[in-house]
C-alpha positions as a Markdown table, in Angstrom:
| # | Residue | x | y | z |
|---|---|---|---|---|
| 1 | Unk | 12.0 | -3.5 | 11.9 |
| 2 | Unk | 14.6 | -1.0 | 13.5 |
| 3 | Unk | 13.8 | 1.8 | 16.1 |
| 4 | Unk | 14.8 | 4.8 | 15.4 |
| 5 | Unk | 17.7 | 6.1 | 17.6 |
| 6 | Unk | 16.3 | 8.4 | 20.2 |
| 7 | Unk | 18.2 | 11.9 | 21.3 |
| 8 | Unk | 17.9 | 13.8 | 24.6 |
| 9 | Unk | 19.5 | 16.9 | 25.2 |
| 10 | Unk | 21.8 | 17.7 | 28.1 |
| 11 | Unk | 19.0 | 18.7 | 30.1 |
| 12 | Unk | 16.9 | 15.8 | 30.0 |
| 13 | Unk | 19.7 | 13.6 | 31.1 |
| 14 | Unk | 20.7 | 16.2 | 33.6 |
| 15 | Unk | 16.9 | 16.1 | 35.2 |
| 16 | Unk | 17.2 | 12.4 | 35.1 |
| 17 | Unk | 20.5 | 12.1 | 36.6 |
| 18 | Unk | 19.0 | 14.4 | 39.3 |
| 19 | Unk | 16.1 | 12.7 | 40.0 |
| 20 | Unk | 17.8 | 9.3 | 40.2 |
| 21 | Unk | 20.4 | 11.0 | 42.9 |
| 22 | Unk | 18.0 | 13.4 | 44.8 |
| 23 | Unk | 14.9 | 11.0 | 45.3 |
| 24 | Unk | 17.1 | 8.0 | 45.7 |
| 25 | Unk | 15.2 | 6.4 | 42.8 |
| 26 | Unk | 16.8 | 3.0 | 41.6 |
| 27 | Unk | 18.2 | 3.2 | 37.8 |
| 28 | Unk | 16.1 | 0.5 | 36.8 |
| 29 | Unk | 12.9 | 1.6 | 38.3 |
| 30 | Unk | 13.8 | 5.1 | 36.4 |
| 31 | Unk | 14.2 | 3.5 | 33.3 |
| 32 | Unk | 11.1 | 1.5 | 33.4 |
| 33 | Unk | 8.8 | 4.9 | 34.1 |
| 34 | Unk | 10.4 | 6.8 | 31.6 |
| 35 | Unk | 10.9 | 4.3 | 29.0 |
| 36 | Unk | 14.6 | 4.4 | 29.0 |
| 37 | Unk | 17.6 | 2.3 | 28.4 |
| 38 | Unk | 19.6 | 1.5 | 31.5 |
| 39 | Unk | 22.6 | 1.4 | 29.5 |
| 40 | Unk | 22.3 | 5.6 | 28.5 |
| 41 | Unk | 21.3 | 6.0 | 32.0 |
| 42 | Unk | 24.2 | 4.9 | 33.1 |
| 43 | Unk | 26.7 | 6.2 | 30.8 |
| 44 | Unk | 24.8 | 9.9 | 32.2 |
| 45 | Unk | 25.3 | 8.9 | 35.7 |
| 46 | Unk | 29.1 | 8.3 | 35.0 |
| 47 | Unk | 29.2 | 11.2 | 32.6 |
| 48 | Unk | 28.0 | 13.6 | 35.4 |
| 49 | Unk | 29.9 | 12.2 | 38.0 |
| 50 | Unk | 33.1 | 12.6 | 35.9 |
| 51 | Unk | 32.1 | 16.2 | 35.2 |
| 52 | Unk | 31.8 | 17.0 | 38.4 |
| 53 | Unk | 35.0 | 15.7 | 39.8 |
| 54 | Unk | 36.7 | 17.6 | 37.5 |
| 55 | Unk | 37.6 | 15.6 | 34.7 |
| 56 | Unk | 36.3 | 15.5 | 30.8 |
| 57 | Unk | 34.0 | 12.7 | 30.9 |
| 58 | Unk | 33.0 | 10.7 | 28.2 |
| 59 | Unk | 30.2 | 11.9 | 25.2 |
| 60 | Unk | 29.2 | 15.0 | 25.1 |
| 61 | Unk | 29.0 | 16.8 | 28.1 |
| 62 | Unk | 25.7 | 17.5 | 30.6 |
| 63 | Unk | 26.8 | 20.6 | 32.5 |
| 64 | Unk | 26.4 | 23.8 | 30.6 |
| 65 | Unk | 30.2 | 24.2 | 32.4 |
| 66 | Unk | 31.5 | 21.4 | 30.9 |
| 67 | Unk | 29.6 | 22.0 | 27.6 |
| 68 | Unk | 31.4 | 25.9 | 28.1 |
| 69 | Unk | 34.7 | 24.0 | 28.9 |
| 70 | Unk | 34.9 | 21.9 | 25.3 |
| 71 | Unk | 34.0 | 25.0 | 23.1 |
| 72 | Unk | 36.9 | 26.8 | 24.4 |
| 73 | Unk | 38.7 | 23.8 | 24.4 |
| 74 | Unk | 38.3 | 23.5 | 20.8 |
| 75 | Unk | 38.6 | 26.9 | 19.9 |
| 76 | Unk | 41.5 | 27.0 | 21.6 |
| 77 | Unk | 42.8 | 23.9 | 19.7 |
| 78 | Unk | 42.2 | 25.6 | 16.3 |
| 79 | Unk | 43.6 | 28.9 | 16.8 |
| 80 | Unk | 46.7 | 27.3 | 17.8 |
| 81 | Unk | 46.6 | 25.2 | 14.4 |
| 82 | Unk | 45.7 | 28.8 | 12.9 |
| 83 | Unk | 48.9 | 30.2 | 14.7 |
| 84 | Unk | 51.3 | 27.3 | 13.7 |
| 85 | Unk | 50.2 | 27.9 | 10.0 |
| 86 | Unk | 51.3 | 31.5 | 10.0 |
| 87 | Unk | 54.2 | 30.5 | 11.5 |
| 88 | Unk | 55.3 | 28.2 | 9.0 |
| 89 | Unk | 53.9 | 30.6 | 6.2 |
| 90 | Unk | 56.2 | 33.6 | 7.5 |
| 91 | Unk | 59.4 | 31.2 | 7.9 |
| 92 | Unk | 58.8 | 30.2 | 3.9 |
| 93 | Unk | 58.6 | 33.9 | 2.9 |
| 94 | Unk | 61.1 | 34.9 | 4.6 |
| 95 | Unk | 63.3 | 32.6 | 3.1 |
| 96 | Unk | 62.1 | 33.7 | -0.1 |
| 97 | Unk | 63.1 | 37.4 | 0.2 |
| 98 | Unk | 67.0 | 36.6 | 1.1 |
């Protein structure tokens, strides 16, 4: 029988990622209280880590910075597709009218 896929929002992993760092708590003795895979555990550790040194990361992201960061990101990315659209509508009409 399967397990159902568990989800923890950013602030879970944060707290864990926090505790492991600030009580010097191993990831495995973390895991084992909380009744976690080492494997996510991990992959939060290195998210964080990349977050804080500035770059992307990997999955989605913990800080609500980062989390700030992508939205913009991808709002950013559409209005450009938006912009380039109206561009290339405009060229076509114009061409029309001559």
């Amino acid at each position: 029988m399967k397990q159902k896929r568990r989800a923890f929002d950013a602030s879970f992993k944060l707290q864990v990622v926090q505790m492991i760092w600030d009580q010097g708590l191993s990831v495995g003795q973390v895991c084992r209280d909380m009744g976690l895979g080492e494997t996510a555990v991990r992959r939060w550790l290195a998210q964080l880590d990349a977050e804080q040194s500035g770059q992307a990361g990997i999955g989605k992201p913990l800080t609500a910075e980062q989390q700030r960061i992508r939205q913009l990101e991808a709002e950013n990315r559409q209005l450009r597709q938006d912009n380039d659209l109206l561009k290339k509508a405009s060229a076509f009409f114009a061409r029309e009218l001559k």
